[in-house]
Coordinates of C-alpha atoms in Angstrom, one line a residue:
Chain L
X1 CA -60.8 92.6 0.3
X2 CA -61.5 90.5 3.9
X3 CA -58.6 87.8 5.1
X4 CA -58.6 85.0 7.2
X5 CA -56.1 84.1 9.7
X6 CA -57.1 80.9 10.6
X7 CA -55.6 77.5 12.3
X8 CA -57.1 74.4 12.2
X9 CA -55.9 72.9 15.7
X10 CA -57.1 69.2 14.8
X11 CA -53.9 69.9 11.7
X12 CA -51.4 71.5 14.1
X13 CA -48.5 68.7 15.6
X14 CA -47.1 71.0 17.8
X15 CA -43.8 71.3 16.5
X16 CA -44.1 75.5 17.2
X17 CA -42.8 76.3 14.2
X18 CA -45.0 78.7 14.1
X19 CA -43.8 80.3 17.6
X20 CA -40.6 80.7 16.6
X21 CA -40.7 82.4 13.4
X22 CA -43.0 84.8 15.2
X23 CA -40.6 85.2 17.9
X24 CA -37.7 86.0 15.5
X25 CA -39.4 88.3 13.9
X26 CA -41.3 90.0 16.4
X27 CA -37.7 90.4 18.7
X28 CA -38.3 87.6 21.2
X29 CA -41.5 88.8 21.8
X30 CA -43.8 86.3 20.1
X31 CA -47.6 86.5 18.7
X32 CA -48.4 83.0 18.9
X33 CA -47.8 80.5 21.7
X34 CA -48.2 76.6 22.0
X35 CA -49.2 76.1 25.7
X36 CA -49.8 71.9 26.7
X37 CA -52.8 71.5 28.1
X38 CA -53.0 68.9 31.7
X39 CA -52.8 65.9 28.9
X40 CA -50.4 66.9 27.2
X41 CA -51.8 68.6 23.8
X42 CA -49.8 71.1 22.2
X43 CA -52.4 74.1 21.5
X44 CA -51.1 77.5 19.6
X45 CA -53.4 80.2 20.9
X46 CA -53.2 83.7 18.5
X47 CA -55.5 86.5 18.2
X48 CA -57.9 84.8 15.4
X49 CA -59.0 88.5 14.3
X50 CA -63.4 88.0 15.3
X51 CA -65.1 89.7 12.8
X52 CA -67.5 91.5 15.3
X53 CA -64.4 91.5 18.6
X54 CA -64.7 92.1 21.9
X55 CA -61.8 94.0 22.3
X56 CA -62.2 96.9 19.0
X57 CA -64.9 97.6 21.2
X58 CA -64.1 96.8 25.3
X59 CA -61.2 99.7 24.2
X60 CA -62.2 103.3 25.6
X61 CA -59.7 104.9 23.7
X62 CA -60.6 103.1 21.0
X63 CA -56.7 102.3 20.2
X64 CA -58.9 98.8 18.2
X65 CA -59.1 98.7 14.7
X66 CA -59.6 97.0 11.4
X67 CA -57.8 97.4 8.4
X68 CA -58.4 96.6 4.9
X69 CA -58.0 93.3 5.6
X70 CA -60.3 92.4 8.6
X71 CA -57.3 92.0 11.0
X72 CA -58.0 93.8 14.1
X73 CA -55.2 96.3 15.0
X74 CA -53.9 98.6 18.0
X75 CA -52.6 101.7 17.7
X76 CA -49.8 101.8 20.1
X77 CA -50.2 105.4 20.2
X78 CA -53.9 105.6 21.2
X79 CA -53.6 102.5 23.7
X80 CA -53.5 103.5 26.7
X81 CA -52.4 100.5 28.2
X82 CA -55.5 99.4 30.5
X83 CA -56.1 95.5 29.7
X84 CA -59.8 95.6 28.9
X85 CA -59.0 94.0 25.4
X86 CA -57.4 91.4 28.2
X87 CA -60.7 90.9 30.3
X88 CA -63.1 90.5 27.0
X89 CA -60.7 88.5 24.7
X90 CA -62.0 84.3 24.2
X91 CA -58.5 83.2 23.3
X92 CA -56.5 86.0 25.9
X93 CA -54.7 87.9 23.1
X94 CA -53.6 90.4 24.1
X95 CA -50.4 91.2 25.9
X96 CA -49.1 93.5 26.8
X97 CA -45.5 94.4 26.7
X98 CA -42.8 95.8 28.9
X99 CA -40.8 97.7 26.8
X100 CA -42.9 100.0 24.6
X101 CA -45.7 99.7 28.0
X102 CA -48.8 99.8 25.9
X103 CA -50.4 96.6 24.6
X104 CA -49.8 94.0 21.5
X105 CA -50.4 91.1 19.7
X106 CA -50.9 89.9 16.0
X107 CA -51.6 92.2 13.3
X108 CA -51.5 89.3 11.1
X109 CA -48.2 90.5 9.6
X110 CA -49.3 94.1 8.5
X111 CA -45.5 94.8 7.3
X112 CA -45.2 91.8 5.9
X113 CA -49.3 92.1 4.2
X114 CA -48.4 95.8 2.9
X115 CA -45.5 93.7 0.3
X116 CA -47.7 91.8 -1.1
X117 CA -46.0 88.7 1.3
X118 CA -48.3 87.0 4.2
X119 CA -48.4 86.1 8.0
X120 CA -45.0 84.5 8.6
X121 CA -47.1 81.3 10.9
X122 CA -49.2 80.6 7.6
X123 CA -46.0 80.5 5.5
X124 CA -43.7 78.5 7.4
X125 CA -46.5 75.8 9.2
X126 CA -44.7 72.5 8.1
X127 CA -47.9 70.6 9.0
X128 CA -50.0 73.7 6.7
X129 CA -52.1 73.9 10.1
X130 CA -52.3 77.5 8.9
X131 CA -54.5 78.6 6.3
X132 CA -54.6 82.7 5.5
X133 CA -56.4 84.2 2.3
X134 CA -60.0 84.9 1.6
X135 CA -62.5 81.9 3.5
X136 CA -63.8 80.3 0.5
X137 CA -59.8 79.9 -0.6
X138 CA -58.9 78.7 2.8
X139 CA -62.4 76.0 3.1
X140 CA -61.3 74.8 -0.4
X141 CA -58.2 74.0 0.9
X142 CA -59.3 72.6 4.0
X143 CA -62.1 70.5 2.9
X144 CA -59.3 69.3 0.3
X145 CA -56.7 68.1 3.1
X146 CA -60.1 66.4 4.5
X147 CA -60.2 64.4 1.4
X148 CA -57.0 63.7 1.2
X149 CA -57.3 62.9 5.7
X150 CA -60.4 60.8 4.1
X151 CA -58.6 59.4 1.0
X152 CA -55.2 58.5 2.8
X153 CA -57.9 56.2 5.9
X154 CA -59.2 54.2 3.4
X155 CA -56.9 53.3 1.9
X156 CA -54.6 52.1 4.8
X157 CA -58.5 51.2 6.8
X158 CA -57.5 47.1 7.3
X159 CA -55.8 47.4 9.5
X160 CA -57.5 51.2 11.2
X161 CA -61.2 50.3 10.3
X162 CA -63.4 53.2 12.8
X163 CA -60.9 55.2 13.7
X164 CA -61.0 59.0 14.5
X165 CA -60.3 61.6 12.7
X166 CA -56.5 62.1 13.2
X167 CA -55.3 60.8 9.5
Chain S
X1 CA -51.1 72.7 -1.4
X2 CA -48.0 75.1 -0.9
X3 CA -44.7 74.4 0.5
X4 CA -43.1 75.6 3.3
X5 CA -41.6 78.8 2.4
X6 CA -38.2 78.9 4.3
X7 CA -37.6 82.7 2.8
X8 CA -40.0 83.9 4.1
X9 CA -37.9 87.5 5.2
X10 CA -38.4 88.1 2.3
X11 CA -40.8 89.0 -1.5
X12 CA -38.2 88.0 -4.1
X13 CA -34.5 87.1 -4.3
X14 CA -32.4 90.1 -4.3
X15 CA -29.1 91.4 -5.9
X16 CA -25.9 88.4 -4.7
X17 CA -23.8 90.5 -2.2
X18 CA -21.1 87.8 -3.2
X19 CA -20.3 86.3 -0.1
X20 CA -20.5 82.2 0.0
X21 CA -21.7 80.3 2.5
X22 CA -21.8 76.6 3.7
X23 CA -24.1 75.1 5.3
X24 CA -24.2 71.2 6.4
X25 CA -27.2 69.5 7.4
X26 CA -30.4 70.2 6.0
X27 CA -33.7 69.5 7.9
X28 CA -34.8 72.3 9.2
X29 CA -32.6 74.3 11.0
X30 CA -30.0 74.1 8.0
X31 CA -33.4 75.2 5.7
X32 CA -34.2 78.3 7.9
X33 CA -31.0 79.6 7.4
X34 CA -30.4 79.3 4.4
X35 CA -33.9 81.2 3.7
X36 CA -32.6 83.9 6.1
X37 CA -29.2 84.3 4.1
X38 CA -30.7 84.1 0.8
X39 CA -33.0 86.9 1.7
X40 CA -29.7 88.2 2.7
X41 CA -28.2 88.3 -0.5
X42 CA -25.8 85.1 0.3
X43 CA -24.4 82.5 -1.9
X44 CA -25.6 79.0 -0.3
X45 CA -24.4 75.9 -1.0
X46 CA -25.9 73.1 1.9
X47 CA -24.7 69.5 1.6
X48 CA -26.8 66.9 3.4
X49 CA -25.9 62.8 3.9
X50 CA -29.3 62.3 2.2
X51 CA -30.5 62.0 -0.6
X52 CA -32.7 65.6 -1.1
X53 CA -32.7 67.6 1.6
X54 CA -35.9 67.8 4.5
X55 CA -33.2 66.4 7.6
X56 CA -36.4 64.5 9.7
X57 CA -38.8 67.0 8.4
X58 CA -38.9 64.0 5.6
X59 CA -36.8 61.5 7.1
X60 CA -38.5 60.4 10.6
X61 CA -41.5 62.3 11.2
X62 CA -44.7 60.6 9.4
X63 CA -46.5 61.7 7.1
X64 CA -49.7 62.0 8.5
X65 CA -48.0 64.8 10.7
X66 CA -45.9 67.0 8.4
X67 CA -47.2 66.5 4.3
X68 CA -43.9 66.1 2.0
X69 CA -45.1 67.9 -0.8
X70 CA -44.8 70.0 2.3
X71 CA -40.9 69.9 2.6
X72 CA -40.2 68.9 -1.5
X73 CA -41.9 72.2 -2.4
X74 CA -40.2 73.8 0.6
X75 CA -36.6 72.9 -0.6
X76 CA -37.9 73.3 -4.3
X77 CA -38.5 76.9 -3.7
X78 CA -35.2 77.3 -2.5
X79 CA -33.1 76.3 -5.4
X80 CA -35.4 76.7 -8.4
X81 CA -35.9 81.0 -6.9
X82 CA -33.3 81.4 -4.7
X83 CA -30.8 79.7 -6.1
X84 CA -29.6 77.6 -3.5
X85 CA -27.0 75.3 -4.1
X86 CA -27.9 71.0 -2.7
X87 CA -25.1 68.8 -2.2
X88 CA -27.3 65.8 -1.8
X89 CA -25.7 61.7 -0.7
X90 CA -22.5 64.2 0.3
X91 CA -21.6 63.4 4.1
X92 CA -19.4 66.4 5.6
X93 CA -16.8 64.7 8.3
X94 CA -13.7 64.7 9.2
X95 CA -13.6 61.3 9.5
X96 CA -15.0 58.1 8.3
X97 CA -17.6 57.2 11.8
X98 CA -21.4 55.9 11.2
X99 CA -24.3 56.4 12.1
X100 CA -28.0 56.5 11.0
X101 CA -28.9 57.1 7.5
X102 CA -25.6 56.5 5.9
X103 CA -27.3 54.1 3.3
X104 CA -27.6 56.9 1.3
X105 CA -24.0 58.7 0.8
X106 CA -22.2 58.4 -2.1
X107 CA -19.3 61.0 -1.5
X108 CA -17.5 63.0 0.9
X109 CA -16.3 66.2 1.7
X110 CA -13.9 67.1 4.7
X111 CA -14.7 70.1 7.0
X112 CA -11.5 71.8 6.7
X113 CA -12.4 72.5 3.2
X114 CA -15.4 74.1 3.5
X115 CA -13.7 75.9 5.9
X116 CA -10.8 76.9 4.0
X117 CA -13.6 77.6 0.5
X118 CA -16.5 79.9 2.1
X119 CA -16.4 82.8 3.8
X120 CA -18.4 81.0 6.4
X121 CA -19.7 77.5 7.7
X122 CA -22.7 76.7 9.8
X123 CA -23.2 73.0 11.4
X124 CA -26.5 72.0 11.2
X125 CA -26.2 68.4 11.1
X126 CA -29.4 67.5 14.3
X127 CA -29.1 64.5 16.8
X128 CA -28.4 60.9 14.3
X129 CA -27.6 58.5 16.4
X130 CA -29.5 56.5 18.7
X131 CA -29.5 55.3 22.1
X132 CA -29.0 51.7 22.4
X133 CA -29.1 50.0 26.5
X134 CA -26.7 47.3 27.0
X135 CA -28.5 45.1 27.6
X136 CA -28.4 41.3 26.1
X137 CA -29.4 40.1 22.5
X138 CA -29.4 44.2 21.1
X139 CA -27.3 42.7 18.1
X140 CA -29.8 40.3 17.4
X141 CA -31.5 40.4 13.7
X142 CA -34.9 42.7 14.1
X143 CA -33.6 44.9 17.2
X144 CA -34.3 48.4 15.7
X145 CA -33.3 51.9 16.5
X146 CA -36.0 53.8 16.2
X147 CA -34.7 56.5 13.8
X148 CA -33.5 53.9 11.5
X149 CA -37.6 52.2 11.4
X150 CA -38.7 55.4 10.7
X151 CA -35.9 56.5 8.2
X152 CA -36.2 52.3 6.4
X153 CA -40.3 53.2 6.0
X154 CA -40.7 56.9 5.2
X155 CA -37.8 56.7 1.8
X156 CA -39.4 53.9 1.2
X157 CA -42.9 56.4 0.9
X158 CA -40.3 59.4 -1.0
X159 CA -39.5 56.8 -3.5
X160 CA -35.9 56.1 -2.6
X161 CA -35.8 52.5 -1.6
X162 CA -37.7 50.0 -2.7
X163 CA -40.4 48.8 0.4
X164 CA -38.2 45.3 -0.7
X165 CA -36.3 47.1 2.1
X166 CA -38.0 48.0 5.0
X167 CA -38.7 45.2 7.6
X168 CA -41.5 43.4 6.9
X169 CA -44.1 44.8 9.8
X170 CA -47.0 43.3 8.3
X171 CA -49.2 40.6 10.8
X172 CA -45.4 40.8 13.0
X173 CA -45.6 42.0 17.2
X174 CA -43.9 44.5 17.8
X175 CA -42.2 46.2 20.7
X176 CA -41.7 49.4 20.4
X177 CA -39.8 50.9 24.3
X178 CA -40.1 54.3 24.8
X179 CA -42.7 57.3 26.0
X180 CA -42.0 59.8 23.7
X181 CA -43.3 61.4 19.6
X182 CA -40.3 59.5 18.2
X183 CA -41.6 55.9 19.5
X184 CA -45.3 57.2 19.4
X185 CA -44.8 57.5 15.6
X186 CA -42.9 54.4 15.5
X187 CA -45.4 52.9 17.3
X188 CA -48.3 54.2 14.8
X189 CA -46.3 53.5 11.7
X190 CA -46.2 49.7 13.1
X191 CA -50.3 49.9 13.3
X192 CA -50.7 51.6 9.6
X193 CA -48.3 49.3 8.0
X194 CA -50.0 45.9 9.9
X195 CA -48.8 44.8 12.5
X196 CA -50.4 42.8 14.5
X197 CA -49.7 43.4 17.5
X198 CA -48.0 46.8 19.1
X199 CA -46.7 47.4 22.9
X200 CA -45.2 50.5 23.8
X201 CA -43.4 49.8 27.3
X202 CA -41.3 52.4 29.0
X203 CA -40.3 52.6 32.7
X204 CA -42.4 55.4 33.9
X205 CA -45.8 56.4 33.8
X206 CA -48.5 57.9 31.1
X207 CA -48.0 61.4 33.5
X208 CA -45.1 61.5 32.8
X209 CA -44.6 60.4 29.4
X210 CA -42.4 62.8 27.2
X211 CA -45.4 62.9 24.2
X212 CA -48.4 63.7 26.5
X213 CA -50.3 61.2 27.9
X214 CA -53.6 62.2 24.5
X215 CA -51.1 60.5 22.3
X216 CA -49.9 57.7 24.7
X217 CA -54.2 57.4 24.9
X218 CA -55.0 58.3 21.6
X219 CA -52.7 55.1 20.4
X220 CA -54.2 52.8 23.8
X221 CA -57.8 53.1 21.6
X222 CA -56.3 52.2 18.0
X223 CA -54.5 49.1 20.0
X224 CA -51.2 49.6 21.1
X225 CA -51.0 47.6 24.3
X226 CA -49.2 50.4 26.8
X227 CA -47.2 48.5 28.9
X228 CA -45.9 50.9 32.1
X229 CA -43.9 50.6 34.8
X230 CA -41.8 48.0 33.1
X231 CA -37.8 48.6 31.5
X232 CA -36.5 45.9 29.4
X233 CA -34.1 43.5 30.7
X234 CA -33.0 41.5 27.4
X235 CA -33.8 40.1 24.8
X236 CA -34.8 36.5 23.6
X237 CA -34.1 35.0 20.5
X238 CA -33.9 31.9 17.7
X239 CA -31.7 31.6 14.9
X240 CA -30.6 34.7 15.3
X241 CA -33.6 36.3 15.6
X242 CA -36.0 38.0 18.0
X243 CA -38.5 35.9 19.2
X244 CA -39.7 37.7 22.9
X245 CA -38.2 40.1 24.9
X246 CA -37.9 40.0 28.6
X247 CA -39.4 42.8 30.8
X248 CA -39.0 43.8 34.4
X249 CA -41.4 45.7 36.5
X250 CA -40.7 49.1 37.8
X251 CA -42.0 51.9 41.2
X252 CA -41.2 54.9 41.1
X253 CA -39.1 56.4 43.5
X254 CA -38.2 60.1 44.4
X255 CA -37.5 62.6 41.6
X256 CA -34.2 62.5 39.6
X257 CA -32.3 66.0 37.8
X258 CA -35.0 65.8 35.5
X259 CA -37.8 66.2 38.2
X260 CA -39.1 63.6 36.4
X261 CA -39.9 60.4 39.4
X262 CA -36.7 57.3 39.3
X263 CA -37.7 54.0 38.0
X264 CA -36.6 51.4 40.6
X265 CA -36.8 48.1 39.3
X266 CA -38.5 44.9 41.1
X267 CA -36.9 42.3 41.7
X268 CA -38.0 39.4 40.5
X269 CA -41.5 41.0 38.6
X270 CA -39.7 39.8 35.4
X271 CA -41.9 38.4 32.6
X272 CA -42.0 37.4 28.8
X273 CA -43.8 38.7 26.6
X274 CA -43.6 37.2 22.0
X275 CA -42.5 39.7 19.7
X276 CA -41.1 39.6 16.3
X277 CA -39.5 43.4 16.4
X278 CA -37.5 45.5 18.8
X279 CA -37.8 49.3 18.8
X280 CA -35.7 51.3 20.8
X281 CA -37.0 55.5 20.6
X282 CA -35.1 56.0 24.1
X283 CA -32.6 58.2 22.4
X284 CA -30.3 60.9 20.6
X285 CA -27.2 62.2 20.4
X286 CA -25.8 64.6 18.6
X287 CA -23.9 63.9 15.3
X288 CA -21.1 66.9 14.5
X289 CA -19.2 66.7 11.5
X290 CA -15.9 65.0 13.2
X291 CA -15.8 62.8 16.2
X292 CA -12.0 64.3 16.6
X293 CA -10.8 67.2 18.3
X294 CA -10.7 70.1 14.6
X295 CA -11.2 73.2 17.8
X296 CA -14.8 72.7 17.7
X297 CA -15.5 71.9 22.0
X298 CA -18.4 69.8 23.0
X299 CA -20.4 69.3 25.9
X300 CA -20.4 65.6 27.8
X301 CA -23.5 64.9 26.1
X302 CA -21.0 65.6 22.4
X303 CA -23.6 68.3 21.3
X304 CA -21.7 71.6 20.3
X305 CA -20.9 74.0 22.4
X306 CA -22.0 77.5 20.6
X307 CA -21.2 81.2 22.1
X308 CA -24.0 84.6 22.4
X309 CA -23.2 84.6 18.7
X310 CA -23.9 81.3 18.1
X311 CA -20.8 80.9 16.8
X312 CA -18.2 77.5 17.9
X313 CA -14.5 78.0 19.2
X314 CA -13.8 78.6 16.1
X315 CA -13.9 81.7 14.4
X316 CA -16.3 81.4 10.9
X317 CA -17.7 78.5 12.0
X318 CA -21.1 78.5 13.7
X319 CA -24.1 75.8 14.5
X320 CA -27.2 75.5 14.5
X321 CA -30.4 72.9 15.8
X322 CA -30.6 69.8 17.2
X323 CA -26.7 69.3 17.1
X324 CA -26.4 72.3 19.9
X325 CA -29.3 72.0 22.1
X326 CA -29.9 67.9 21.7
X327 CA -33.5 66.5 20.7
X328 CA -35.9 69.4 20.1
X329 CA -38.9 70.0 18.0
X330 CA -39.0 71.3 14.5
X331 CA -39.9 74.7 15.3
X332 CA -36.8 75.0 18.1
X333 CA -34.9 73.9 15.6
X334 CA -35.7 76.4 13.1
X335 CA -35.8 79.4 15.7
X336 CA -32.0 78.1 16.2
X337 CA -31.2 78.6 12.0
X338 CA -32.6 81.8 12.0
X339 CA -31.2 83.3 14.9
X340 CA -27.8 81.8 14.0
X341 CA -28.1 82.4 10.3
X342 CA -29.0 86.4 11.6
X343 CA -26.2 86.5 13.3
X344 CA -23.6 84.9 11.0
X345 CA -25.0 88.3 8.5
X346 CA -24.3 90.2 11.8
X347 CA -20.2 88.4 11.6
X348 CA -19.7 89.2 7.8
X349 CA -21.0 92.3 7.9
X350 CA -18.4 93.0 10.2
X351 CA -21.3 94.2 12.3

């Protein structure tokens, strides 16, 4: 059953909780990281588990596959560490792990999903900016959040007429 | 609309291991540590001075950043499913001392009592003492530390006090001093509560603002008046209330130890603006649950010193979060709480 791990950048507050829990369960090497842009905006960067994953298509040793939830996963036994996946990834997500000498990346918390839990980043994000689930579930949740934002904006519109989409 | 899963390391509550841990402070560090510990079979009791768990995630950071339900459902799961015992409105202290957020305290618990009662103690009490510059007029009615200002607003939003107890912001002129996240949040909340004019004053420029240029520009778009390269020199009062603030212009000199260029006040450049409220968001200090020597070392900024195991200079007493690292971010506190909890588990299981 296809499931998505979706980061909504407009809801992210840059608190680094996703990175913190990911770093904890991966012993110091997080697969989702916050980067600060020139304008000081924090942006979380992680694997988007593309439907048409360029990394999977380019991998010369066929080390990248999709599991039943649609997670794009690298098999460390097959990976030859050539970094072609990093070269073609639109997000720069694959990362060379100097300890095991292969490329690693987010596997959508495969171990956790196996026992019925969800990816740790989405479970802990205080802003609920990281969504995990079936596409239609996620889309409903996002629209629900948007509805709440619009409602709040309408309520406080006296002082904030015609402003952007932050609230 | 799900809550934060502080006990994200396990699906269900495991068998109890018979050991009991006290955590002081129910903010992100304390709650994440509790999540780790309940997943490893510990009986966890959390003491917190506020009327409900969540720390700054609930009582400081505005709702438009962290939805209230996200934190509430999170601690409710810890309480109802993982059987964490919460002692709200309870301050742990070795002697009484006042800081922000003390309004709700009804019970006091001796720190030493916890050390005696529990197999291990984790201190995660954060940074609840605001820095106020020593200038003329800071005692006037209408001067607030930003944390106190945000705390009052959130306490009313959460239903713990009536809006009568919140400073009247509607139609007022507010000046916020500082350019960090707390300053930005105080300015934004002022706008949302209908302030007529909001000024943000910073002694350096937008390029050095700790909250980042993006956040400052967003405020400017919303009508906040951004006054950079200016520093407050005195607050002018009338009948005991704030009437105006006197600022002095600055220029940037050589970089200081933080790597940012040092602001240098310019003689004779003073100017005044009429305001009703002055909010200082210029830093917070660590607030450990003691203010005398009880054998726990602190550094010169008052932060608790821990070793690589997160243990303080007292055996069996650990510390994590902002009280150790200084004002940081939710994620830093979460990670620190998890690492400290793991280390407590190692220590208690003799590894």
